[in-house]
PDB file of C-alpha atoms in Angstrom:
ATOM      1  CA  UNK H   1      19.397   0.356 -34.999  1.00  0.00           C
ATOM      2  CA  UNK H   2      20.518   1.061 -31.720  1.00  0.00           C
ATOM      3  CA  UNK H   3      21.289   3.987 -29.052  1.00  0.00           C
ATOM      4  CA  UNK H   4      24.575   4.949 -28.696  1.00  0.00           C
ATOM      5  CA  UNK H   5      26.156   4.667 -25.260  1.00  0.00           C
ATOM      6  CA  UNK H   6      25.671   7.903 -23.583  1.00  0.00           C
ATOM      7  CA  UNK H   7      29.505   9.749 -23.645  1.00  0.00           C
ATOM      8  CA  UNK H   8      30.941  10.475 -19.981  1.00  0.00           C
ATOM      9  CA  UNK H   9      33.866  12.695 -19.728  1.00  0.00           C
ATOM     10  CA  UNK H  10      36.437  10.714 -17.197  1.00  0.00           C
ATOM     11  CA  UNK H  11      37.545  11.402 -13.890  1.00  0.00           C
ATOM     12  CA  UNK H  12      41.012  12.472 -14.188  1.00  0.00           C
ATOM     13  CA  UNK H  13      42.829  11.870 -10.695  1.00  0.00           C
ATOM     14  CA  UNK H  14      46.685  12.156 -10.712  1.00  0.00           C
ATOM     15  CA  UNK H  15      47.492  11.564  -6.613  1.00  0.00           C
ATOM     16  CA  UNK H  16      46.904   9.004  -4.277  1.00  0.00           C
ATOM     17  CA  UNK H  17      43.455   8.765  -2.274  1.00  0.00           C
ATOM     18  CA  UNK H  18      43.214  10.740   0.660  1.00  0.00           C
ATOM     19  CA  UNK H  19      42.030   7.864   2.876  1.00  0.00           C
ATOM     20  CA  UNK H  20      41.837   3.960   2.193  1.00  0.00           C
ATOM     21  CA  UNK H  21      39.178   1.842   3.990  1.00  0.00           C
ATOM     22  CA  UNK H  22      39.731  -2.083   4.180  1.00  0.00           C
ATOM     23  CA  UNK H  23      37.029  -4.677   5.306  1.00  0.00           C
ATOM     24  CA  UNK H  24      36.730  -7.909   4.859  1.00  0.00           C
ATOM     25  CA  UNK H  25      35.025 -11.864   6.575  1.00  0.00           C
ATOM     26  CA  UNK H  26      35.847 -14.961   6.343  1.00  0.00           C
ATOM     27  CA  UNK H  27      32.906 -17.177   7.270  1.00  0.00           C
ATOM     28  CA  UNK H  28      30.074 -18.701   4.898  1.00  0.00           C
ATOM     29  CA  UNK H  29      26.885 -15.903   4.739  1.00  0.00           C
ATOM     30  CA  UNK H  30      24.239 -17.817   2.686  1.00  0.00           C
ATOM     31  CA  UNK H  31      21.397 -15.441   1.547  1.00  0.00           C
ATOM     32  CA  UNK H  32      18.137 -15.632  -0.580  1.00  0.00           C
ATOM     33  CA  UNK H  33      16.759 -12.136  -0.235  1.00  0.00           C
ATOM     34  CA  UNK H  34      14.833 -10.861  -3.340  1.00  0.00           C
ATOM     35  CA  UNK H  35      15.371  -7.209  -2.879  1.00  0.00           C
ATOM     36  CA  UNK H  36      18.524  -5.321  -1.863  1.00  0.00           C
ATOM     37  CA  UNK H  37      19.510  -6.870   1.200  1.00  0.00           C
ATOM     38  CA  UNK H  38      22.804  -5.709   3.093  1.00  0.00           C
ATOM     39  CA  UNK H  39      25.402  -8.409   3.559  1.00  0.00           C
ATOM     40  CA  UNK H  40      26.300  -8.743   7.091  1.00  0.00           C
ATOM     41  CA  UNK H  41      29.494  -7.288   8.421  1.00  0.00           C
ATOM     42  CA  UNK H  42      30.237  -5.728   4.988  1.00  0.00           C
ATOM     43  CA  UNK H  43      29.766  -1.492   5.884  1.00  0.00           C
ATOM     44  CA  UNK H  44      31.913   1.004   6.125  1.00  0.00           C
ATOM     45  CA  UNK H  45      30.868   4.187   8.264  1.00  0.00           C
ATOM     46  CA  UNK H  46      31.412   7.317   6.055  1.00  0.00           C
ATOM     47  CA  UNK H  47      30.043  10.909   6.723  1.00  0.00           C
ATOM     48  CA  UNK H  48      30.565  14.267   4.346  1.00  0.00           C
ATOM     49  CA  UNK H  49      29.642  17.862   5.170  1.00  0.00           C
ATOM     50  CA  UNK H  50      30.257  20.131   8.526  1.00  0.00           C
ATOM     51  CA  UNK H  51      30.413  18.808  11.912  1.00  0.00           C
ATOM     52  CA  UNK H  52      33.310  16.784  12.037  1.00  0.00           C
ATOM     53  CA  UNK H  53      37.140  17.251  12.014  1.00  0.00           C
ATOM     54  CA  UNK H  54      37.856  14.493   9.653  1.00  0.00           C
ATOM     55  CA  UNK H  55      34.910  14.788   6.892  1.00  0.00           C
ATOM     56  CA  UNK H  56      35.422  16.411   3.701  1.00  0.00           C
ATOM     57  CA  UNK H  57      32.763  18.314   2.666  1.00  0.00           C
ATOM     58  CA  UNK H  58      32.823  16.214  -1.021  1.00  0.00           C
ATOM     59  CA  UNK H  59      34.511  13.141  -2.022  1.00  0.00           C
ATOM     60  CA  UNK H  60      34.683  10.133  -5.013  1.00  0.00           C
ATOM     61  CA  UNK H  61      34.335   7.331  -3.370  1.00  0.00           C
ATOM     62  CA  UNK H  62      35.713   4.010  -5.458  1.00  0.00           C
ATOM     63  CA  UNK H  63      34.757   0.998  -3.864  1.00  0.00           C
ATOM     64  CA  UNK H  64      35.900  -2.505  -4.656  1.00  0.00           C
ATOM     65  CA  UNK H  65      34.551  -5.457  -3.848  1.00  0.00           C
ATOM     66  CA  UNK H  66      35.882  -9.008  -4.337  1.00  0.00           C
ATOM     67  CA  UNK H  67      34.547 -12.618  -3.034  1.00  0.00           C
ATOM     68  CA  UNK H  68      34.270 -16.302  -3.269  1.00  0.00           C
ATOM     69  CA  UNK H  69      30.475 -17.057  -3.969  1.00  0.00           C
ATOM     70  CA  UNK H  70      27.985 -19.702  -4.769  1.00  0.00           C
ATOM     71  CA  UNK H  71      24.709 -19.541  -6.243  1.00  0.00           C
ATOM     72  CA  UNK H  72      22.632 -22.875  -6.077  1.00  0.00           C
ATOM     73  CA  UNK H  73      19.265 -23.696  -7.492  1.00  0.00           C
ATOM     74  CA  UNK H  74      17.376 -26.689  -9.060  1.00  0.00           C
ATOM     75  CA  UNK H  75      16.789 -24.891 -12.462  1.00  0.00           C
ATOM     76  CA  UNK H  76      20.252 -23.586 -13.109  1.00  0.00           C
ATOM     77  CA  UNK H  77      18.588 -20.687 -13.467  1.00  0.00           C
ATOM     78  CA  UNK H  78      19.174 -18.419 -11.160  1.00  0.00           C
ATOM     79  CA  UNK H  79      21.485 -14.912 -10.442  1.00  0.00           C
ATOM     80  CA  UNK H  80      22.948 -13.335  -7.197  1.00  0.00           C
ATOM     81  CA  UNK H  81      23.241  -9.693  -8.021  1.00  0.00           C
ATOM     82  CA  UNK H  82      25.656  -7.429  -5.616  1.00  0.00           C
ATOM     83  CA  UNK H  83      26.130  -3.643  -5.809  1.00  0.00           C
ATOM     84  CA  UNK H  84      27.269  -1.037  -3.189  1.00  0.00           C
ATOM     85  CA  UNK H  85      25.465   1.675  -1.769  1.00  0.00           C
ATOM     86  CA  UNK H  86      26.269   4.760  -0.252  1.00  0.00           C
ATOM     87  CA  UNK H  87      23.974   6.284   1.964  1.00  0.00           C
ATOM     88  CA  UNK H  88      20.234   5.749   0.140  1.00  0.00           C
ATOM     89  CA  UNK H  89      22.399   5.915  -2.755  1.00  0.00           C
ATOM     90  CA  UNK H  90      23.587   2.784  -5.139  1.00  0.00           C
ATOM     91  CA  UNK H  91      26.760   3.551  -6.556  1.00  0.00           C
ATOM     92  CA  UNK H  92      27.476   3.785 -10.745  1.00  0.00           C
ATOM     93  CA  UNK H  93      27.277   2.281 -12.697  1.00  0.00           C
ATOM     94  CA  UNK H  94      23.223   1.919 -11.614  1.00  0.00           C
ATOM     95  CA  UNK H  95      21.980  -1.033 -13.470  1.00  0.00           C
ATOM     96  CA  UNK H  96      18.977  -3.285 -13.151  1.00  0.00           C
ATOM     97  CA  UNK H  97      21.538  -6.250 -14.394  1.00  0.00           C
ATOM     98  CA  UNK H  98      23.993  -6.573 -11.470  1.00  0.00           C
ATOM     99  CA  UNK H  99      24.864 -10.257 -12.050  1.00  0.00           C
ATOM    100  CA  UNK H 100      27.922 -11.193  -9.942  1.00  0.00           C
ATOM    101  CA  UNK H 101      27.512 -15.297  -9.787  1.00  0.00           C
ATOM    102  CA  UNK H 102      25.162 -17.469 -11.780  1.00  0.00           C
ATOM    103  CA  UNK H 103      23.723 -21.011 -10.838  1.00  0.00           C
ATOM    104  CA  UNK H 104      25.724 -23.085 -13.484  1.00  0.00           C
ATOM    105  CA  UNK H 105      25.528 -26.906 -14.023  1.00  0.00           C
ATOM    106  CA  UNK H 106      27.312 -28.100 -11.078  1.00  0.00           C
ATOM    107  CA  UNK H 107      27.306 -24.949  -8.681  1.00  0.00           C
ATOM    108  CA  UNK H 108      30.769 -24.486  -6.937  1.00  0.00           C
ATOM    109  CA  UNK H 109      32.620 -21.325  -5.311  1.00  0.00           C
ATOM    110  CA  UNK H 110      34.249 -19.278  -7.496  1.00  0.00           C
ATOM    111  CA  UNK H 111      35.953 -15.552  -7.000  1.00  0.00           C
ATOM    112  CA  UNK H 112      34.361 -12.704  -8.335  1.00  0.00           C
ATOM    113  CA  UNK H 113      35.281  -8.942  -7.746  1.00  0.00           C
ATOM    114  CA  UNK H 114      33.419  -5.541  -8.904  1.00  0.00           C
ATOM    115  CA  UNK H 115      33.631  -1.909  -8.815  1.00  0.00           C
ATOM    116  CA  UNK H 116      31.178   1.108  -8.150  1.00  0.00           C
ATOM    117  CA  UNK H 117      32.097   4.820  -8.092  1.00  0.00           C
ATOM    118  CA  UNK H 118      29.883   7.336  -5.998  1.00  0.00           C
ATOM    119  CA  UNK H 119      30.378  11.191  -6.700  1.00  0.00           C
ATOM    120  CA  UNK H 120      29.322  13.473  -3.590  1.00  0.00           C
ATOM    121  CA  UNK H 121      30.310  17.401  -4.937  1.00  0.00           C
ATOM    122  CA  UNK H 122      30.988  19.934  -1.946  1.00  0.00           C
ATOM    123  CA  UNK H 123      28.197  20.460   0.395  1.00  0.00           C
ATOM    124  CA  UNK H 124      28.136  21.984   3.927  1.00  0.00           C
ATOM    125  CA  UNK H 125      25.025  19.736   4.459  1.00  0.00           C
ATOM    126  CA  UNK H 126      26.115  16.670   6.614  1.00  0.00           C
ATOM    127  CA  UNK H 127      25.403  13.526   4.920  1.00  0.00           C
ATOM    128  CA  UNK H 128      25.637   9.604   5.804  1.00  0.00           C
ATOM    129  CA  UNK H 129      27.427   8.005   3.194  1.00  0.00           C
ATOM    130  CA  UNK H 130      28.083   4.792   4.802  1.00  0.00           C
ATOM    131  CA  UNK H 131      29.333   2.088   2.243  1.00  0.00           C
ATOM    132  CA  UNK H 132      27.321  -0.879   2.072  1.00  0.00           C
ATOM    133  CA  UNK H 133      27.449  -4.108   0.176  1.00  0.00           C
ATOM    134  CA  UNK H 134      24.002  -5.001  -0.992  1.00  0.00           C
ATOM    135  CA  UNK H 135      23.084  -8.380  -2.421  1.00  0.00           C
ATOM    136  CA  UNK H 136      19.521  -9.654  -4.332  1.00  0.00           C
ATOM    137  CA  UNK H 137      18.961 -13.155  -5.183  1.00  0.00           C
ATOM    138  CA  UNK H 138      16.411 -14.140  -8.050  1.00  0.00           C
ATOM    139  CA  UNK H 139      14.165 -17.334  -8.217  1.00  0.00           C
ATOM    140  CA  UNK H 140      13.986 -18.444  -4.896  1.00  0.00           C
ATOM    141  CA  UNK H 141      17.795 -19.589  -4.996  1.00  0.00           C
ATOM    142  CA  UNK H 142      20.246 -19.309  -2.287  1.00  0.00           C
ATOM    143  CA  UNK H 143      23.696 -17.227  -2.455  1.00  0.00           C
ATOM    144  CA  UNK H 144      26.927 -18.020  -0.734  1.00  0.00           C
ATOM    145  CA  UNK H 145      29.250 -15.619   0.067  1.00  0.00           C
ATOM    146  CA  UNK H 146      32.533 -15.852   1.797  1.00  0.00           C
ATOM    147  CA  UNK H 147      36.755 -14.546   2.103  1.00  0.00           C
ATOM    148  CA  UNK H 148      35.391 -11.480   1.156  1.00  0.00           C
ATOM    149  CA  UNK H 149      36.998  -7.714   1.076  1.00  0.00           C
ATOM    150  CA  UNK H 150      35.667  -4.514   1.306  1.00  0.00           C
ATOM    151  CA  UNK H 151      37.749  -1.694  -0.364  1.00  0.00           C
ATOM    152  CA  UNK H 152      36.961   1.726  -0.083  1.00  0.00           C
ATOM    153  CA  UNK H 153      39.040   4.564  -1.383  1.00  0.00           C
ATOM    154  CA  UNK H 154      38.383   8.328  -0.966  1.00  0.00           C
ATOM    155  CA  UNK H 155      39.402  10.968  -2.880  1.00  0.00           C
ATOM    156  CA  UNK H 156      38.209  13.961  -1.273  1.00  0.00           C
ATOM    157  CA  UNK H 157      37.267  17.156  -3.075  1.00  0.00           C
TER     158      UNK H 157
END
């Protein structure tokens, strides 16, 4: 028998976001790292809380990220994993399975896009919440990455 998915009530937003970030590279990054690693060029600068004229104090950040990638290895066995983080914070959903490309037979690029959500309530407290896309490779393989975008939008609270 299993466990039942744990029930989340839904974010119900009925306007447009407040702000909408775009990023995004063209050339070939090729990375092997076996812990989160950021990928280069791919951050967005984001701050919450008092001292600024243009920070909300909370926001619900959805980012989306979308890219051609490779992931090559001898054993066709091998994963890149990609996730954002906010801050020190990985975005949800928070999984230790956060396959985006998998070393297949013949490896060749392919697109492949995802989506994280990060939920900062009100707070005076000023925070960093800069939006980074973090890769991990397994195995010892090597991950390509390239054409890709950055989305970030902002609903502030």
């Amino acid at each position: 028998m299993s466990t039942p998915a744990p029930t989340l009530a839904p974010l119900t937003t009925n306007r447009a976001p407040d702000n909408t970030y775009l990023l995004w590279g063209e050339p070939r990054q090729e990375m092997s790292a076996t812990t989160w690693a950021d990928l280069p060029g791919a951050e967005i600068p984001l701050t919450l809380g008092s001292g600024g004229n243009t920070s909300p104090y909370g926001a619900v950040y959805v980012a989306t990220f979308s890219a051609e990638a490779i992931v090559e290895h001898p054993d066709i066995n091998a994963v890149a994993s990609v996730t954002v983080f906010f801050g020190p914070d990985q975005a949800e959903p928070v999984s230790s399975n956060h396959r985006f490309v998998s070393a297949r037979g013949n490896p060749e690029w392919s697109s492949h896009t995802l989506i994280r959500v990060a939920d900062f309530p009100v707070s005076l407290t000023p925070r960093n919440v800069t939006a980074r896309v973090k890769v991990q490779v397994n195995n010892g393989a090597k991950a390509g990455f390239q054409n890709w975008v950055l989305k970030i939008e902002q609903y502030n609270r």
